[in-house]
Amino acid sequence: MPDIRPTVGSGALVLNATYEPLCVVSVRRAAILVLSAKAVCVADGEGILHSARNALPVPSVVRLTRFVRVPYRTHVGLSRRAIFARDGWRCAYCRGPAETIDHVFPRSRGGRHAWENVVAACARCNHTKGDKTPAELGWRLHSPPSAPKGIAWRVLGHRAPDPRWVDWLDLRESEAA
Ligand SMILES: [Zn+2]
């Protein structure tokens, strides 16, 4: 999970009754869950939310009071942002800042548009590479591309995690994966 830039008040992490991370919702939605006793707040964010009758701390992590059974997405959608996030916004060939998406085995030669064949690349490497393969240029990939795995990806996708969510998402584990 390369994207650890802190975000301010963008959302709240929802945990199942079993403390398993489920999804990210707006802070407003999380507050409604808490006010309607469908969830309890387990970690506060910054600030106070005011409604007509209530004031409560901005929720950062909430836990549902009743267990819900959720069918999981088993794979992460292949999007430009998700590819950049997986590769840490670094070029797969020179490690410089990435601006483009490259198909390792070129599409023009039948390369697939799939996690295993796409990498973030800088414009210069992408241009130089053209419709050649890394082997033909004597280039080496920093690491073989693969579909992102782990609970953090399932819950967050390309979203930057709030630092307060780290304990619940086991980000350190998924970094090593
Ligand atoms: Zn490059």
PDB file of C-alpha atoms and ligand atoms in Angstrom:
ATOM      1  CA  MET A   1       0.000   0.000   0.000  1.00  0.00           C
ATOM      2  CA  PRO A   2       2.190   2.824  -1.207  1.00  0.00           C
ATOM      3  CA  ASP A   3      -0.184   5.712  -0.657  1.00  0.00           C
ATOM      4  CA  ILE A   4       0.150   6.851   2.966  1.00  0.00           C
ATOM      5  CA  ARG A   5      -0.428  10.552   2.434  1.00  0.00           C
ATOM      6  CA  PRO A   6      -2.674  11.764   5.232  1.00  0.00           C
ATOM      7  CA  THR A   7      -6.083  12.998   4.245  1.00  0.00           C
ATOM      8  CA  VAL A   8      -8.208  15.236   6.377  1.00  0.00           C
ATOM      9  CA  GLY A   9     -11.740  14.285   7.259  1.00  0.00           C
ATOM     10  CA  SER A  10     -12.416  12.599   3.942  1.00  0.00           C
ATOM     11  CA  GLY A  11     -14.316   9.671   5.324  1.00  0.00           C
ATOM     12  CA  ALA A  12     -14.790   7.164   8.065  1.00  0.00           C
ATOM     13  CA  LEU A  13     -13.785   3.530   8.136  1.00  0.00           C
ATOM     14  CA  VAL A  14     -16.649   1.132   8.896  1.00  0.00           C
ATOM     15  CA  LEU A  15     -15.851  -2.076  10.763  1.00  0.00           C
ATOM     16  CA  ASN A  16     -18.160  -5.034  11.003  1.00  0.00           C
ATOM     17  CA  ALA A  17     -19.350  -6.115  14.472  1.00  0.00           C
ATOM     18  CA  THR A  18     -16.382  -8.512  14.378  1.00  0.00           C
ATOM     19  CA  TYR A  19     -13.959  -5.568  13.875  1.00  0.00           C
ATOM     20  CA  GLU A  20     -13.286  -6.628  10.320  1.00  0.00           C
ATOM     21  CA  PRO A  21     -12.894  -3.591   8.019  1.00  0.00           C
ATOM     22  CA  LEU A  22     -15.777  -3.289   5.559  1.00  0.00           C
ATOM     23  CA  CYS A  23     -15.690  -0.035   3.656  1.00  0.00           C
ATOM     24  CA  VAL A  24     -15.163   3.697   3.809  1.00  0.00           C
ATOM     25  CA  VAL A  25     -18.173   6.015   4.006  1.00  0.00           C
ATOM     26  CA  SER A  26     -18.577   9.768   4.309  1.00  0.00           C
ATOM     27  CA  VAL A  27     -18.168  11.234   7.780  1.00  0.00           C
ATOM     28  CA  ARG A  28     -21.809  12.316   7.596  1.00  0.00           C
ATOM     29  CA  ARG A  29     -22.984   8.765   6.850  1.00  0.00           C
ATOM     30  CA  ALA A  30     -20.862   7.436   9.733  1.00  0.00           C
ATOM     31  CA  ALA A  31     -22.359  10.010  12.082  1.00  0.00           C
ATOM     32  CA  ILE A  32     -25.872   8.944  11.075  1.00  0.00           C
ATOM     33  CA  LEU A  33     -24.964   5.318  11.815  1.00  0.00           C
ATOM     34  CA  VAL A  34     -23.756   6.333  15.286  1.00  0.00           C
ATOM     35  CA  LEU A  35     -26.747   8.605  16.020  1.00  0.00           C
ATOM     36  CA  SER A  36     -29.168   5.856  14.986  1.00  0.00           C
ATOM     37  CA  ALA A  37     -27.310   3.341  17.211  1.00  0.00           C
ATOM     38  CA  LYS A  38     -26.439   1.190  14.216  1.00  0.00           C
ATOM     39  CA  ALA A  39     -22.765   1.734  14.950  1.00  0.00           C
ATOM     40  CA  VAL A  40     -20.516   2.897  17.755  1.00  0.00           C
ATOM     41  CA  CYS A  41     -17.585   5.187  17.297  1.00  0.00           C
ATOM     42  CA  VAL A  42     -14.269   3.488  18.073  1.00  0.00           C
ATOM     43  CA  ALA A  43     -11.914   6.259  16.965  1.00  0.00           C
ATOM     44  CA  ASP A  44     -12.605   9.977  16.765  1.00  0.00           C
ATOM     45  CA  GLY A  45     -11.438  12.185  13.963  1.00  0.00           C
ATOM     46  CA  GLU A  46     -10.839  15.894  14.310  1.00  0.00           C
ATOM     47  CA  GLY A  47     -13.604  18.322  15.149  1.00  0.00           C
ATOM     48  CA  ILE A  48     -17.180  18.137  16.322  1.00  0.00           C
ATOM     49  CA  LEU A  49     -20.279  17.525  14.223  1.00  0.00           C
ATOM     50  CA  HIS A  50     -23.364  19.480  15.194  1.00  0.00           C
ATOM     51  CA  SER A  51     -26.930  18.543  14.418  1.00  0.00           C
ATOM     52  CA  ALA A  52     -30.160  20.084  15.694  1.00  0.00           C
ATOM     53  CA  ARG A  53     -30.022  18.119  18.957  1.00  0.00           C
ATOM     54  CA  ASN A  54     -26.643  16.542  19.124  1.00  0.00           C
ATOM     55  CA  ALA A  55     -22.988  17.270  19.002  1.00  0.00           C
ATOM     56  CA  LEU A  56     -20.605  14.417  18.509  1.00  0.00           C
ATOM     57  CA  PRO A  57     -16.944  14.073  17.663  1.00  0.00           C
ATOM     58  CA  VAL A  58     -16.295  13.515  13.964  1.00  0.00           C
ATOM     59  CA  PRO A  59     -16.118   9.727  13.641  1.00  0.00           C
ATOM     60  CA  SER A  60     -12.969   8.319  12.046  1.00  0.00           C
ATOM     61  CA  VAL A  61     -13.649   4.623  12.694  1.00  0.00           C
ATOM     62  CA  VAL A  62     -17.065   3.162  13.553  1.00  0.00           C
ATOM     63  CA  ARG A  63     -18.094  -0.391  14.356  1.00  0.00           C
ATOM     64  CA  LEU A  64     -21.489  -1.788  13.380  1.00  0.00           C
ATOM     65  CA  THR A  65     -23.528  -2.986  16.350  1.00  0.00           C
ATOM     66  CA  ARG A  66     -24.925  -5.907  14.353  1.00  0.00           C
ATOM     67  CA  PHE A  67     -22.927  -8.253  12.176  1.00  0.00           C
ATOM     68  CA  VAL A  68     -23.570  -7.895   8.458  1.00  0.00           C
ATOM     69  CA  ARG A  69     -22.680 -10.497   5.897  1.00  0.00           C
ATOM     70  CA  VAL A  70     -20.971  -8.849   2.952  1.00  0.00           C
ATOM     71  CA  PRO A  71     -20.040 -10.454  -0.339  1.00  0.00           C
ATOM     72  CA  TYR A  72     -16.476  -9.405  -1.026  1.00  0.00           C
ATOM     73  CA  ARG A  73     -15.088  -8.129  -4.252  1.00  0.00           C
ATOM     74  CA  THR A  74     -12.347 -10.650  -4.860  1.00  0.00           C
ATOM     75  CA  HIS A  75     -10.267  -8.555  -7.198  1.00  0.00           C
ATOM     76  CA  VAL A  76      -9.353  -4.926  -7.498  1.00  0.00           C
ATOM     77  CA  GLY A  77     -10.565  -3.082 -10.602  1.00  0.00           C
ATOM     78  CA  LEU A  78      -7.875  -2.112 -13.061  1.00  0.00           C
ATOM     79  CA  SER A  79      -7.899   1.675 -13.268  1.00  0.00           C
ATOM     80  CA  ARG A  80      -5.251   4.247 -14.028  1.00  0.00           C
ATOM     81  CA  ARG A  81      -5.294   5.573 -10.469  1.00  0.00           C
ATOM     82  CA  ALA A  82      -5.129   2.073  -9.005  1.00  0.00           C
ATOM     83  CA  ILE A  83      -2.093   1.233 -11.171  1.00  0.00           C
ATOM     84  CA  PHE A  84      -0.304   4.420 -10.055  1.00  0.00           C
ATOM     85  CA  ALA A  85      -1.150   3.661  -6.431  1.00  0.00           C
ATOM     86  CA  ARG A  86       0.076   0.061  -6.682  1.00  0.00           C
ATOM     87  CA  ASP A  87       3.371   1.222  -8.193  1.00  0.00           C
ATOM     88  CA  GLY A  88       3.786   4.110  -5.766  1.00  0.00           C
ATOM     89  CA  TRP A  89       3.668   6.704  -8.586  1.00  0.00           C
ATOM     90  CA  ARG A  90       7.125   5.512  -9.651  1.00  0.00           C
ATOM     91  CA  CYS A  91       8.271   4.467 -13.093  1.00  0.00           C
ATOM     92  CA  ALA A  92       8.708   0.672 -13.218  1.00  0.00           C
ATOM     93  CA  TYR A  93      11.880   1.072 -15.293  1.00  0.00           C
ATOM     94  CA  CYS A  94      13.833   4.060 -13.923  1.00  0.00           C
ATOM     95  CA  ARG A  95      11.978   4.699 -10.600  1.00  0.00           C
ATOM     96  CA  GLY A  96      11.402   8.340 -11.574  1.00  0.00           C
ATOM     97  CA  PRO A  97       7.978   9.975 -11.145  1.00  0.00           C
ATOM     98  CA  ALA A  98       5.413   8.136 -13.279  1.00  0.00           C
ATOM     99  CA  GLU A  99       3.002   9.963 -15.552  1.00  0.00           C
ATOM    100  CA  THR A 100       1.867   7.256 -17.934  1.00  0.00           C
ATOM    101  CA  ILE A 101       0.729   3.642 -18.022  1.00  0.00           C
ATOM    102  CA  ASP A 102       2.851   1.188 -19.980  1.00  0.00           C
ATOM    103  CA  HIS A 103       1.907  -2.265 -21.241  1.00  0.00           C
ATOM    104  CA  VAL A 104       5.004  -4.354 -20.510  1.00  0.00           C
ATOM    105  CA  PHE A 105       4.321  -6.655 -23.431  1.00  0.00           C
ATOM    106  CA  PRO A 106       2.997  -4.092 -25.929  1.00  0.00           C
ATOM    107  CA  ARG A 107      -0.683  -4.103 -26.777  1.00  0.00           C
ATOM    108  CA  SER A 108       0.205  -3.691 -30.446  1.00  0.00           C
ATOM    109  CA  ARG A 109       1.758  -7.148 -30.221  1.00  0.00           C
ATOM    110  CA  GLY A 110      -1.087  -8.762 -28.336  1.00  0.00           C
ATOM    111  CA  GLY A 111      -0.168  -7.783 -24.760  1.00  0.00           C
ATOM    112  CA  ARG A 112      -3.135  -7.912 -22.395  1.00  0.00           C
ATOM    113  CA  HIS A 113      -4.608  -5.012 -20.450  1.00  0.00           C
ATOM    114  CA  ALA A 114      -4.306  -6.805 -17.108  1.00  0.00           C
ATOM    115  CA  TRP A 115      -2.627  -6.208 -13.742  1.00  0.00           C
ATOM    116  CA  GLU A 116       0.191  -8.568 -14.713  1.00  0.00           C
ATOM    117  CA  ASN A 117       0.985  -6.574 -17.878  1.00  0.00           C
ATOM    118  CA  VAL A 118       0.585  -2.929 -16.865  1.00  0.00           C
ATOM    119  CA  VAL A 119       2.988  -0.701 -14.971  1.00  0.00           C
ATOM    120  CA  ALA A 120       3.301   2.983 -14.143  1.00  0.00           C
ATOM    121  CA  ALA A 121       6.014   4.591 -16.269  1.00  0.00           C
ATOM    122  CA  CYS A 122       7.520   8.008 -16.834  1.00  0.00           C
ATOM    123  CA  ALA A 123       6.835   9.611 -20.203  1.00  0.00           C
ATOM    124  CA  ARG A 124      10.458   9.280 -21.290  1.00  0.00           C
ATOM    125  CA  CYS A 125      10.759   5.521 -20.622  1.00  0.00           C
ATOM    126  CA  ASN A 126       7.339   4.915 -22.159  1.00  0.00           C
ATOM    127  CA  HIS A 127       8.308   6.829 -25.290  1.00  0.00           C
ATOM    128  CA  THR A 128      11.705   5.137 -25.570  1.00  0.00           C
ATOM    129  CA  LYS A 129      10.143   1.724 -25.044  1.00  0.00           C
ATOM    130  CA  GLY A 130       7.558   2.203 -27.786  1.00  0.00           C
ATOM    131  CA  ASP A 131       6.376  -1.205 -28.970  1.00  0.00           C
ATOM    132  CA  LYS A 132       9.368  -3.126 -27.689  1.00  0.00           C
ATOM    133  CA  THR A 133       9.512  -5.472 -24.709  1.00  0.00           C
ATOM    134  CA  PRO A 134      11.822  -4.743 -21.758  1.00  0.00           C
ATOM    135  CA  ALA A 135      13.940  -7.776 -22.752  1.00  0.00           C
ATOM    136  CA  GLU A 136      14.487  -6.384 -26.238  1.00  0.00           C
ATOM    137  CA  LEU A 137      15.838  -3.170 -24.708  1.00  0.00           C
ATOM    138  CA  GLY A 138      17.830  -4.901 -22.004  1.00  0.00           C
ATOM    139  CA  TRP A 139      15.631  -3.242 -19.385  1.00  0.00           C
ATOM    140  CA  ARG A 140      14.615  -4.858 -16.141  1.00  0.00           C
ATOM    141  CA  LEU A 141      11.389  -4.343 -14.276  1.00  0.00           C
ATOM    142  CA  HIS A 142      11.814  -3.242 -10.685  1.00  0.00           C
ATOM    143  CA  SER A 143       9.438  -6.061  -9.704  1.00  0.00           C
ATOM    144  CA  PRO A 144       7.047  -8.232 -11.725  1.00  0.00           C
ATOM    145  CA  PRO A 145       3.628  -6.580 -11.806  1.00  0.00           C
ATOM    146  CA  SER A 146       0.754  -8.399 -10.137  1.00  0.00           C
ATOM    147  CA  ALA A 147      -2.781  -7.693  -8.976  1.00  0.00           C
ATOM    148  CA  PRO A 148      -2.844  -5.919  -5.606  1.00  0.00           C
ATOM    149  CA  LYS A 149      -3.934  -8.086  -2.720  1.00  0.00           C
ATOM    150  CA  GLY A 150      -4.862  -7.666   0.894  1.00  0.00           C
ATOM    151  CA  ILE A 151      -7.603  -6.229   2.989  1.00  0.00           C
ATOM    152  CA  ALA A 152      -6.413  -2.641   2.611  1.00  0.00           C
ATOM    153  CA  TRP A 153      -6.820  -2.765  -1.158  1.00  0.00           C
ATOM    154  CA  ARG A 154     -10.209  -4.408  -0.847  1.00  0.00           C
ATOM    155  CA  VAL A 155     -11.484  -1.725   1.495  1.00  0.00           C
ATOM    156  CA  LEU A 156      -9.626   1.329   0.217  1.00  0.00           C
ATOM    157  CA  GLY A 157      -8.871   0.725  -3.447  1.00  0.00           C
ATOM    158  CA  HIS A 158      -6.723   3.671  -4.522  1.00  0.00           C
ATOM    159  CA  ARG A 159      -7.955   5.848  -1.644  1.00  0.00           C
ATOM    160  CA  ALA A 160      -5.322   7.180   0.735  1.00  0.00           C
ATOM    161  CA  PRO A 161      -5.827   5.728   4.209  1.00  0.00           C
ATOM    162  CA  ASP A 162      -6.328   8.031   7.163  1.00  0.00           C
ATOM    163  CA  PRO A 163      -3.424   7.385   9.567  1.00  0.00           C
ATOM    164  CA  ARG A 164      -6.029   6.592  12.262  1.00  0.00           C
ATOM    165  CA  TRP A 165      -7.145   3.549  10.252  1.00  0.00           C
ATOM    166  CA  VAL A 166      -3.747   1.867  10.094  1.00  0.00           C
ATOM    167  CA  ASP A 167      -4.318  -0.393  13.105  1.00  0.00           C
ATOM    168  CA  TRP A 168      -7.591  -1.696  11.700  1.00  0.00           C
ATOM    169  CA  LEU A 169      -6.416  -2.247   8.164  1.00  0.00           C
ATOM    170  CA  ASP A 170      -3.209  -4.074   9.008  1.00  0.00           C
ATOM    171  CA  LEU A 171      -1.380  -1.919   6.482  1.00  0.00           C
ATOM    172  CA  ARG A 172       2.036  -2.977   7.651  1.00  0.00           C
ATOM    173  CA  GLU A 173       1.185  -6.582   6.827  1.00  0.00           C
ATOM    174  CA  SER A 174      -0.111  -5.774   3.357  1.00  0.00           C
ATOM    175  CA  GLU A 175       2.976  -3.678   2.631  1.00  0.00           C
ATOM    176  CA  ALA A 176       5.096  -6.757   3.119  1.00  0.00           C
ATOM    177  CA  ALA A 177       2.774  -8.956   1.074  1.00  0.00           C
TER     178      ALA A 177
HETATM  179 ZN    ZN B   1      11.184   5.962 -16.399  1.00  0.00          ZN
END
